[in-house]
Coordinates of C-alpha atoms and ligand atoms in Angstrom, one line a residue:
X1 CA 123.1 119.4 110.7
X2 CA 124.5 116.5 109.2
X3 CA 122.8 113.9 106.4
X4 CA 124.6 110.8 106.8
X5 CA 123.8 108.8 103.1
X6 CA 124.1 105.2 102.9
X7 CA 124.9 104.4 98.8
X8 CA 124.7 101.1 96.8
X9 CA 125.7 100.0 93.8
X10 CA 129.0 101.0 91.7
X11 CA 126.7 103.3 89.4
X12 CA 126.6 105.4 92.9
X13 CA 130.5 105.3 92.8
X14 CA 130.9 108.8 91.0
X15 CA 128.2 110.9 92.5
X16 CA 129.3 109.8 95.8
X17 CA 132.7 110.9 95.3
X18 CA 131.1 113.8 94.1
X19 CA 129.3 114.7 97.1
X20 CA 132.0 113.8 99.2
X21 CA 133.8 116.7 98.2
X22 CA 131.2 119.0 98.4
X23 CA 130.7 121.5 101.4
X24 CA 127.5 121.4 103.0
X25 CA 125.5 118.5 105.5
X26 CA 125.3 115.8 102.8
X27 CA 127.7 112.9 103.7
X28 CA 128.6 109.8 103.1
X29 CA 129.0 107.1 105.5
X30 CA 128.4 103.7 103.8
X31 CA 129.3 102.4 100.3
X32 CA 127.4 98.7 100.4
X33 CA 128.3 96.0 98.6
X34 CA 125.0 94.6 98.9
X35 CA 121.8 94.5 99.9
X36 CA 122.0 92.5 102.6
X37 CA 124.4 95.4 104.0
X38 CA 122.4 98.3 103.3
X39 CA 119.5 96.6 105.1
X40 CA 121.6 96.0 108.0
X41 CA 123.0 99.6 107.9
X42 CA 118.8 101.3 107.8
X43 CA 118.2 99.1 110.9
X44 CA 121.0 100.3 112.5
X45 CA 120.4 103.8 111.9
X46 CA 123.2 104.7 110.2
X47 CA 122.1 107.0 107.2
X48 CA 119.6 109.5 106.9
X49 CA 118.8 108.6 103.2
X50 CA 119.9 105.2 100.8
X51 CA 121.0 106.2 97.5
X52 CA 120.6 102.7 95.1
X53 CA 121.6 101.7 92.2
X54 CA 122.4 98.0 91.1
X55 CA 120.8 95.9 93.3
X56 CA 117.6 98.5 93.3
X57 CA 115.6 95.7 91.6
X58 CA 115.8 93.5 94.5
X59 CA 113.8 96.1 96.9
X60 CA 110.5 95.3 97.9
X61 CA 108.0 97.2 99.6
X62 CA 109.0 95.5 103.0
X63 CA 112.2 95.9 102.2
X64 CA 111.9 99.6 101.5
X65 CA 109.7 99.8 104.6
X66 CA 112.7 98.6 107.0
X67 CA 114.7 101.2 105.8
X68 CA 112.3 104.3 106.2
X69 CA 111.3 102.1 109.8
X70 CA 116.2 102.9 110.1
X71 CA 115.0 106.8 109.5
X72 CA 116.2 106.7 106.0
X73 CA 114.6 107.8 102.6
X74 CA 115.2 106.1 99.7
X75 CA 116.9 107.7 96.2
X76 CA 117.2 106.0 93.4
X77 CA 119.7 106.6 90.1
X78 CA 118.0 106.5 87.3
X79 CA 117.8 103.7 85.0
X80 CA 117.8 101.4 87.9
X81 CA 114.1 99.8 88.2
X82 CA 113.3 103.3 88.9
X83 CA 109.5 103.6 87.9
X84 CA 108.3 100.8 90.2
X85 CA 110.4 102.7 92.9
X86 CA 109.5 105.6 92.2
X87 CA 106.2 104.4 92.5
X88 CA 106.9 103.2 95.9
X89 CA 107.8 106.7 97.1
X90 CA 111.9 107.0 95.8
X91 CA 113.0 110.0 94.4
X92 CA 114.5 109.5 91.3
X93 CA 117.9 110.9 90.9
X94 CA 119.2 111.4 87.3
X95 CA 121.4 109.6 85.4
X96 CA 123.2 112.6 84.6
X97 CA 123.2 114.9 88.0
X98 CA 125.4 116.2 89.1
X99 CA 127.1 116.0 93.2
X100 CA 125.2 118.9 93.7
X101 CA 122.0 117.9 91.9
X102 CA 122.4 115.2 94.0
X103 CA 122.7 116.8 96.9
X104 CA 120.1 118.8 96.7
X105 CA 117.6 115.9 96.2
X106 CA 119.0 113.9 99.3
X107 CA 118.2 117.2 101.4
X108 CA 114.7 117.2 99.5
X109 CA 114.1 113.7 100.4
X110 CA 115.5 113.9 103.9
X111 CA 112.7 116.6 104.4
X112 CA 109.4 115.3 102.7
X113 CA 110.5 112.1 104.6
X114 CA 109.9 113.8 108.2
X115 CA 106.5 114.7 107.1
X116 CA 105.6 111.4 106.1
X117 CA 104.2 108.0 107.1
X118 CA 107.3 105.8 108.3
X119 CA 105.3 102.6 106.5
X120 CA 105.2 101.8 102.9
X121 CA 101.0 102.9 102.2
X122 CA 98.3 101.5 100.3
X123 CA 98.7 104.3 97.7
X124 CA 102.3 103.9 97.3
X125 CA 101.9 100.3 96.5
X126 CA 99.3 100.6 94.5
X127 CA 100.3 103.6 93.1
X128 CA 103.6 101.5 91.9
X129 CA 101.1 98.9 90.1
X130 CA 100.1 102.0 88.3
X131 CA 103.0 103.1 87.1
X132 CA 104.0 99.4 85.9
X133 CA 100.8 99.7 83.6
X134 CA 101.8 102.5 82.7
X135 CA 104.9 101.7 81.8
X136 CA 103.8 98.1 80.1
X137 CA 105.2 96.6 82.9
X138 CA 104.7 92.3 83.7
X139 CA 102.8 92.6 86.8
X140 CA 104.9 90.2 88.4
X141 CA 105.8 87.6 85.8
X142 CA 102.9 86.2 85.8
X143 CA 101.9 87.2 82.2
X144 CA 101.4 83.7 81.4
X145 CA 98.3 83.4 83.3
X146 CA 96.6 85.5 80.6
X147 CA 93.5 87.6 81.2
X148 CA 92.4 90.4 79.4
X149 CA 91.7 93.5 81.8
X150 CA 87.5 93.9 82.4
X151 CA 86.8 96.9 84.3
X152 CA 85.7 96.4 88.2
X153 CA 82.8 97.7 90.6
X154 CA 85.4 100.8 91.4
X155 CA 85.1 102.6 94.5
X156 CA 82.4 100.2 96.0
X157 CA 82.7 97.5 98.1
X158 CA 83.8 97.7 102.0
X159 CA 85.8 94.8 104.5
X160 CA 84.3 92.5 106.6
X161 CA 86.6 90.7 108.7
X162 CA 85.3 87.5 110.4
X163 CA 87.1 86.7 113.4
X164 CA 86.3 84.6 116.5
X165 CA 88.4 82.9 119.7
X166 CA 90.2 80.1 119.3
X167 CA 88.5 76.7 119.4
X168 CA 86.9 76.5 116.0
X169 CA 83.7 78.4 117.0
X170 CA 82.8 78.9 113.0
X171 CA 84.5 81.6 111.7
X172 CA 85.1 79.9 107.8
X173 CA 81.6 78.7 107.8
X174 CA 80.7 82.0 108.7
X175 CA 82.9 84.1 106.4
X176 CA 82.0 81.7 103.3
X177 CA 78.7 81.7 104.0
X178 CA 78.6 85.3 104.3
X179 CA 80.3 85.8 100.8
X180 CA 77.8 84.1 99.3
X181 CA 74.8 85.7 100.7
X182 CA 76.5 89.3 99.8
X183 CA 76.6 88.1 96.5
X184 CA 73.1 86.7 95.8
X185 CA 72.1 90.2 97.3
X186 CA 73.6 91.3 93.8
X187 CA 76.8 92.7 95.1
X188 CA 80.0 91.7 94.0
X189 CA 82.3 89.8 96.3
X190 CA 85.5 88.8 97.1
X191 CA 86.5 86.3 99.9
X192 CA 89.9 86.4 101.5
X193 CA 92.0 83.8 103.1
X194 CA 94.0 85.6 105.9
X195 CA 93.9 82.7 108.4
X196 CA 97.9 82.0 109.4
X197 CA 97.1 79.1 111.8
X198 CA 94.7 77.4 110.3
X199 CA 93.5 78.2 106.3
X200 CA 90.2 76.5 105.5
X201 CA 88.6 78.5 103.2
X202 CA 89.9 76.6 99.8
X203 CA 89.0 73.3 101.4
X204 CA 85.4 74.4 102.8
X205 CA 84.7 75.7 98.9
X206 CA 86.0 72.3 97.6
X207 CA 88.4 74.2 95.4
X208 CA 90.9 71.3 94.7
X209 CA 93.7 74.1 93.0
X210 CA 95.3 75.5 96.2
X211 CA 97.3 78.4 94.7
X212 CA 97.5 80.4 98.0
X213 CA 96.0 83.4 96.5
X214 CA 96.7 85.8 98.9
X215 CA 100.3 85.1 99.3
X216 CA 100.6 85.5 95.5
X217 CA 99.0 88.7 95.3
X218 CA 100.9 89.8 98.8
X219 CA 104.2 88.9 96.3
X220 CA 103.2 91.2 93.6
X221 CA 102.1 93.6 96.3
X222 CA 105.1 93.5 97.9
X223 CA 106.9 94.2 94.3
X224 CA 104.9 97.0 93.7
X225 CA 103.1 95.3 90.9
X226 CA 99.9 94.6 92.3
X227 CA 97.6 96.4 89.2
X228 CA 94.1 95.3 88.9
X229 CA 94.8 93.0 86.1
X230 CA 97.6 91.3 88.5
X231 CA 95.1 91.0 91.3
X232 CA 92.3 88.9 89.2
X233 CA 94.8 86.9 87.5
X234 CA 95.7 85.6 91.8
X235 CA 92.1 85.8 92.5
X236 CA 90.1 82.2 91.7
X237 CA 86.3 82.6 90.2
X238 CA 84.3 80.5 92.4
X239 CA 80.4 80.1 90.9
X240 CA 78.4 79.8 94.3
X241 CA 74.4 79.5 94.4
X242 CA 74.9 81.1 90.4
X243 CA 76.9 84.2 91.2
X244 CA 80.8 84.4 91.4
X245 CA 83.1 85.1 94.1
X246 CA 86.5 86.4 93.5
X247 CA 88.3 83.9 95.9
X248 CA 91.9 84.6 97.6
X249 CA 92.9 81.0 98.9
X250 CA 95.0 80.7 102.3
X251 CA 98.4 79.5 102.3
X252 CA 99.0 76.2 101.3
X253 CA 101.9 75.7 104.2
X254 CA 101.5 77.2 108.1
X255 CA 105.8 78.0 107.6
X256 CA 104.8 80.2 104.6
X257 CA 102.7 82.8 107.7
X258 CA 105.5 85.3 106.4
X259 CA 104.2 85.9 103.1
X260 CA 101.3 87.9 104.2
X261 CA 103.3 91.1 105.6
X262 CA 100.9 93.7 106.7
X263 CA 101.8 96.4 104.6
X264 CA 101.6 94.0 101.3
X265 CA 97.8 92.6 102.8
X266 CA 96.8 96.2 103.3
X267 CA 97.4 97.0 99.2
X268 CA 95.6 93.7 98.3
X269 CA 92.9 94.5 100.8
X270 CA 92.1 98.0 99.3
X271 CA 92.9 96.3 96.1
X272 CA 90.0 93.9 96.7
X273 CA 88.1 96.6 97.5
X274 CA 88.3 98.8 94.4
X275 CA 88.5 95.6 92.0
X276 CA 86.3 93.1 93.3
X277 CA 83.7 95.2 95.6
X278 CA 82.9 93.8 99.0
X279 CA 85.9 92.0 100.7
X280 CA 85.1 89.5 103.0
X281 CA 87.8 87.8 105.0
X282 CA 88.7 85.2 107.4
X283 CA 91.3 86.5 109.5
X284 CA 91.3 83.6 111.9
X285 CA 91.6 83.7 115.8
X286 CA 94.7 85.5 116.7
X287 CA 95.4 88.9 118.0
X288 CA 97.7 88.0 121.0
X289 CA 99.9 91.2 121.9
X290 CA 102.7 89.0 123.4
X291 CA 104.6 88.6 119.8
X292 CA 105.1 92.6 120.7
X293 CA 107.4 91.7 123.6
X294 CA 109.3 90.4 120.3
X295 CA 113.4 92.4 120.3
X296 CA 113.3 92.6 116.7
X297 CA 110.2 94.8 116.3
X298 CA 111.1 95.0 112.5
X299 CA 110.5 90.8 112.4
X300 CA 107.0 89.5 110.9
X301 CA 104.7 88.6 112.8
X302 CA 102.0 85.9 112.5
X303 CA 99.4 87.7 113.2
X304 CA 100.2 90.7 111.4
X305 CA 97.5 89.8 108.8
X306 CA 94.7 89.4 110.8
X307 CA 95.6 93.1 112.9
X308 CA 96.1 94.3 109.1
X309 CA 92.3 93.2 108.4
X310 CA 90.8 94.6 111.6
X311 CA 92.4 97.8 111.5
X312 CA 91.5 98.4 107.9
X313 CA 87.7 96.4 108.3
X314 CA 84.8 98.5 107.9
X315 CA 82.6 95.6 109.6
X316 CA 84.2 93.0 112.0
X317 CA 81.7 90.2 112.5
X318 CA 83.1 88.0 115.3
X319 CA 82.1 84.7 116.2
X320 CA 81.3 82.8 119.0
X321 CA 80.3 79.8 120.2
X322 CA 77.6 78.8 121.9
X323 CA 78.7 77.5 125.1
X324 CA 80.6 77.5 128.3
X325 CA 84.1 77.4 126.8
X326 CA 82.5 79.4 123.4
X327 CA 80.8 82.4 125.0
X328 CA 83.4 83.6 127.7
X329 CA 86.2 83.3 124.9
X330 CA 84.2 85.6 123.0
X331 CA 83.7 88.0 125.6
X332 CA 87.2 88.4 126.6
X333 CA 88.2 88.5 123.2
X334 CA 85.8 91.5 122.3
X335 CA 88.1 94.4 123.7
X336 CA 90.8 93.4 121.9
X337 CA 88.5 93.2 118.6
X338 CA 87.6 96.8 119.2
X339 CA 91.3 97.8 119.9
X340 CA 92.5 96.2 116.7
X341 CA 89.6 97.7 114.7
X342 CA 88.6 101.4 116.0
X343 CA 86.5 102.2 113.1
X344 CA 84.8 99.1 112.6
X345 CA 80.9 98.7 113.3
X346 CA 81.3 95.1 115.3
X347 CA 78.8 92.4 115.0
X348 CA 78.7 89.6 117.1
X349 CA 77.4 86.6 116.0
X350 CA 76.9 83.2 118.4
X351 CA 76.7 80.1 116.3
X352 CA 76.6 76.4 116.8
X353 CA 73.3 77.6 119.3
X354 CA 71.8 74.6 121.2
X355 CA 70.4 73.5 124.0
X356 CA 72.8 70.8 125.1
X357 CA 75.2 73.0 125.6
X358 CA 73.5 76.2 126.7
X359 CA 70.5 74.9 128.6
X360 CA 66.6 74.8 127.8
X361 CA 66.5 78.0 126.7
X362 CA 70.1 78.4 125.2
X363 CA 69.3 81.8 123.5
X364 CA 68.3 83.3 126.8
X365 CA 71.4 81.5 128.5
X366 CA 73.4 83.3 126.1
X367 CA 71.6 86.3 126.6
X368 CA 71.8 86.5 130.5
X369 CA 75.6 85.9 130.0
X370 CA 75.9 88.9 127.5
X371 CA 73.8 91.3 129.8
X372 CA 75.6 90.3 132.8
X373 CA 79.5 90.1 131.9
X374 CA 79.8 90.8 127.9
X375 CA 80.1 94.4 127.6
X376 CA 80.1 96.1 124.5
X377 CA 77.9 95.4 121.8
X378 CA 74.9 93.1 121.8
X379 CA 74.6 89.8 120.1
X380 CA 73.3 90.6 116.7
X381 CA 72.3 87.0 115.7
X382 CA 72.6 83.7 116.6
X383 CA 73.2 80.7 114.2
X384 CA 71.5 77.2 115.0
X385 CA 73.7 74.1 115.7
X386 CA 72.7 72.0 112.6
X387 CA 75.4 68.8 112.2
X388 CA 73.5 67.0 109.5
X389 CA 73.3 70.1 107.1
X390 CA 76.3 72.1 107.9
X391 CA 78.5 68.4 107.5
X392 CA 76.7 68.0 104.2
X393 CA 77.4 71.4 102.7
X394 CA 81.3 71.1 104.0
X395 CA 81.4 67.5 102.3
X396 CA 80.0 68.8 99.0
X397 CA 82.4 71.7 99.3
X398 CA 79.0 74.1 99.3
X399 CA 77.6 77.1 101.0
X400 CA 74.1 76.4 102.7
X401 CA 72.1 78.4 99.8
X402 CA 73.1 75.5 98.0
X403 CA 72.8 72.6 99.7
X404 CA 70.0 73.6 102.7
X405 CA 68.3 77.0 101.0
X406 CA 65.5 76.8 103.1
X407 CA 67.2 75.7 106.8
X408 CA 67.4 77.8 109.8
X409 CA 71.1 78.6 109.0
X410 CA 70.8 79.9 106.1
X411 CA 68.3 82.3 106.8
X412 CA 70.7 83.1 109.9
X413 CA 73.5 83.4 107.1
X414 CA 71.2 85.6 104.9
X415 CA 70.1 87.6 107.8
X416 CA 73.7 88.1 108.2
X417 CA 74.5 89.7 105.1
X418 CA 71.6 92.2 105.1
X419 CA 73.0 93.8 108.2
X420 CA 77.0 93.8 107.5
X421 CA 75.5 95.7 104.5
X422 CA 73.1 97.8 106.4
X423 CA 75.1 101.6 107.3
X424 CA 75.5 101.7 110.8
X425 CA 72.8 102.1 113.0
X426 CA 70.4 100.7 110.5
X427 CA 71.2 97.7 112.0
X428 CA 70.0 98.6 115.3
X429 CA 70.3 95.1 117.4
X430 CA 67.9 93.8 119.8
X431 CA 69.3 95.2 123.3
X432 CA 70.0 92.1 125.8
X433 CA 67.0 92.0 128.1
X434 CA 68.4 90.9 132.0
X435 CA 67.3 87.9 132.5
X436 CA 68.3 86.1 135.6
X437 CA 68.5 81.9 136.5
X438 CA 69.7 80.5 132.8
X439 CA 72.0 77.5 133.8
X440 CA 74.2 78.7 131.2
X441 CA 74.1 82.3 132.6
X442 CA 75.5 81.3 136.0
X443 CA 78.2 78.7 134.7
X444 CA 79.8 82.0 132.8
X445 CA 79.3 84.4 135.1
X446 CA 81.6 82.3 137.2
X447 CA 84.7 81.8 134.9
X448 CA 84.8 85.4 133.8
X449 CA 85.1 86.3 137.8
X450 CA 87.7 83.9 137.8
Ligands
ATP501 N1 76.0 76.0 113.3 C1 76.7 74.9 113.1 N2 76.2 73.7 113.3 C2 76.9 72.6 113.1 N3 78.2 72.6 112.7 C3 78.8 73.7 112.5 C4 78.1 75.0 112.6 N4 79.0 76.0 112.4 C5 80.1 75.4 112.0 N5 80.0 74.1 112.1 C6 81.1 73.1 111.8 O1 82.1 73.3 112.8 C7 83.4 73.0 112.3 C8 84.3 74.1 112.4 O2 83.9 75.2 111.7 P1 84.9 76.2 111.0 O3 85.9 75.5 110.3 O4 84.0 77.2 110.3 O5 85.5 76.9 112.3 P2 86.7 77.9 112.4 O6 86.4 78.8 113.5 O7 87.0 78.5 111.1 O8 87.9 76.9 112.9 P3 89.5 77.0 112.7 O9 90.0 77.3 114.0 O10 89.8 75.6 112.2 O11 89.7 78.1 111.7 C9 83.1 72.6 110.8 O12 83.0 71.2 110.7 C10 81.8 73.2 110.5 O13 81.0 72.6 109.5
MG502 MG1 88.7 78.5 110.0

């Protein structure tokens, strides 16, 4: 058996012609000038394992994750950013080894690498932001932002993705709504913008500083320097009916989608999780498969983040709404939800309820729809349509609790909350009763037949 390694960096130079002499499978069939080459050499197969020196500083965690995606493990001499890539997964090779030394640790490498995850983990990023405390490392240059490190609700916490079709059925209202009410149930709370087409959540808090959070702590993920301290420094405290909510703002510009790579949104996800305690996130409408047909299956995808988010999600609430257009786009949607997300408890929510659009007794419409076509789980709750006060909380940049604590919706909202905290099958929902001759009912059992 041959291992084929790929080197960069001059500091490479004399170990490489060490092991070129050596007997044995270590070989080697690149010497890169650059990056950009030894990229281009892991996608193409070339090498079994990447041996790096100068230029190691450069390697993200996507980066590194194309080349394990090439079949290749990644070594790196010491002295060369080594820490944070050995935190990533590298094996450190040291200054002074010798051919064989070397040798030995490719084989080594080669070998753990078959038994191991081709993706770039939670625990390796994280485990890098580790070892840049550790070693008194800036999380990401970004010292200047100050912030002493508090300790954080560890261990508690889960996801809650909201998601919903396309056509605006409420899924920020929904997600920042729900933040708040898991707060003023005393938990802590984090709020996540992970919508690539169409980030609201900034604007619907009427936070003025648009920092795109996320993409900044996707960054630092990305570097392996996403540490607890780095996360809260990205992470705006928004004060919301008197409690605060750790708030990841949405990318400031749609061209920036690539920023939130899925394995750097996983590590900020779990990072969310451990730091801030319950993670709620907006993960907008898109799970379309097509961007699979892609040829470059190593190219970022748009809606990487939002698959990211439902795989990981503990809870996906998805929402709805209510009407002929709102309801059937739900229903299709629903399979795919529960693809995305196999371990997620899945609440569905139908908002923007009334009777202009669903008929006299638009709950029962709704109803009669769901019991006739919408397999899967039942509709949980439903959410009034209420112009006046949800336009009047948007234009004061406010959740309901705020500006409407006693309407319908917030109730709905708080109702909410109780069960995407509620284990499974506390939350036993109301089963759809088959009712037959809803207006509504019969309108959408004739465009899903279509
Ligand atoms: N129950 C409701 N009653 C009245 N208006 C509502 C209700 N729910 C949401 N809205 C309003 O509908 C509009 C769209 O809501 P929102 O931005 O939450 O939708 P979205 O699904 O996130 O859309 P987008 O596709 O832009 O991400 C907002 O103006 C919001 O205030
Ligand atoms: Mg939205």
């Amino acid at each position: 058996m041959v291992l084929p390694v790929m080197a960069l960096g001059v500091s490479t130079w004399p170990l490489v012609d060490g092991i070129e002499r050596l007997p044995g499978p270590v070989t080697v069939v690149r010497r890169c000038l650059d990056l950009t080459e030894l990229l281009a050499a892991a996608r193409a197969g070339l090498g079994r394992a990447a041996l790096v020196a100068e230029g190691a500083e450069d390697l993200t965690a996507s980066l590194l994750e194309q080349i394990r995606l090439g079949g290749a493990a990644l070594l790196v001499l010491e002295g060369h950013d080594h820490r944070r890539l050995a935190g990533l997964g590298a094996v450190v090779v040291p200054e002074h080894a010798t051919p064989e030394d070397a040798a030995r640790l490719v084989e080594e490498a080669v070998a753990a690498a078959a038994g191991a995850p081709t993706t770039v983990g939670y625990a390796d990023v994280v485990a890098a932001g580790r070892a840049d405390a550790a070693a008194g490392a800036d999380p990401g240059g970004l010292e200047d932002l100050g912030g002493a490190e508090p300790s954080g609700p560890r261990g508690a916490g889960r996801i809650v993705a909201v998601w919903g079709p396309t056509g605006a059925p409420g899924r920020t209202t929904v997600a920042v709504n729900l933040a708040a009410e898991i707060a003023l149930l005393g938990q802590d709370t984090a709020l996540l913008d992970a919508d690539t087409y169409g980030p609201s959540v900034a604007a619907a808090l009427g936070m003025l500083d648009e920092a795109a959070g996320l993409a900044q702590a996707c960054r630092l993920a990305d570097q392996g320097r996403l540490d607890g301290a780095a996360l809260r420094r990205t992470a705006a405290d928004v004060a919301v009916a008197g409690r605060t909510v750790r708030v990841l703002t949405g990318l400031t510009r749609q061209d920036r989608w690539p920023e939130l790579r899925s394995s750097a949104v996983a590590a900020v996800l779990e990072r969310s999780v451990q730091e801030f305690g319950t993670t709620v996130v907006d993960c907008g409408f898109a799970l379309e498969a097509d961007e699979e047909l892609t040829v470059d299956t190593m190219a970022p995808r748009r809606h990487a983040a939002a698959l990211t988010v439902l795989e990981r999600a503990d809870v996906v609430v998805a929402v709805g709404a209510a009407d002929t257009i709102g309801v059937p786009r739900l229903v299709k949607g629903l399979p795919d939800v529960a693809a995305a997300a196999p371990g997620a408890r899945l609440v569905v929510v139908v908002n923007k309820l009334r009777r202009s659009a669903a008929g006299r007794s638009p709950e029962l419409g709704i109803r009669e729809a769901w019991a006739r076509f919408g397999a899967g789980p039942a509709v949980e709750l439903f959410v009034p349509w209420d112009p006046e006060t949800f336009d009047e909380a948007l234009l004061a940049g406010a959740v309901l609790a705020e500006t409407a604590a006693g309407s319908a919706g917030r109730a709905a909202f708080r109702t909410l909350a109780g069960r995407v905290l509620a284990d499974a099958g506390e939350a036993e929902a109301e089963g759809d009763p088959l009712v037959h001759g809803t207006r509504l009912g019969g309108r959408i059992g004739a465009w899903l037949r279509r």
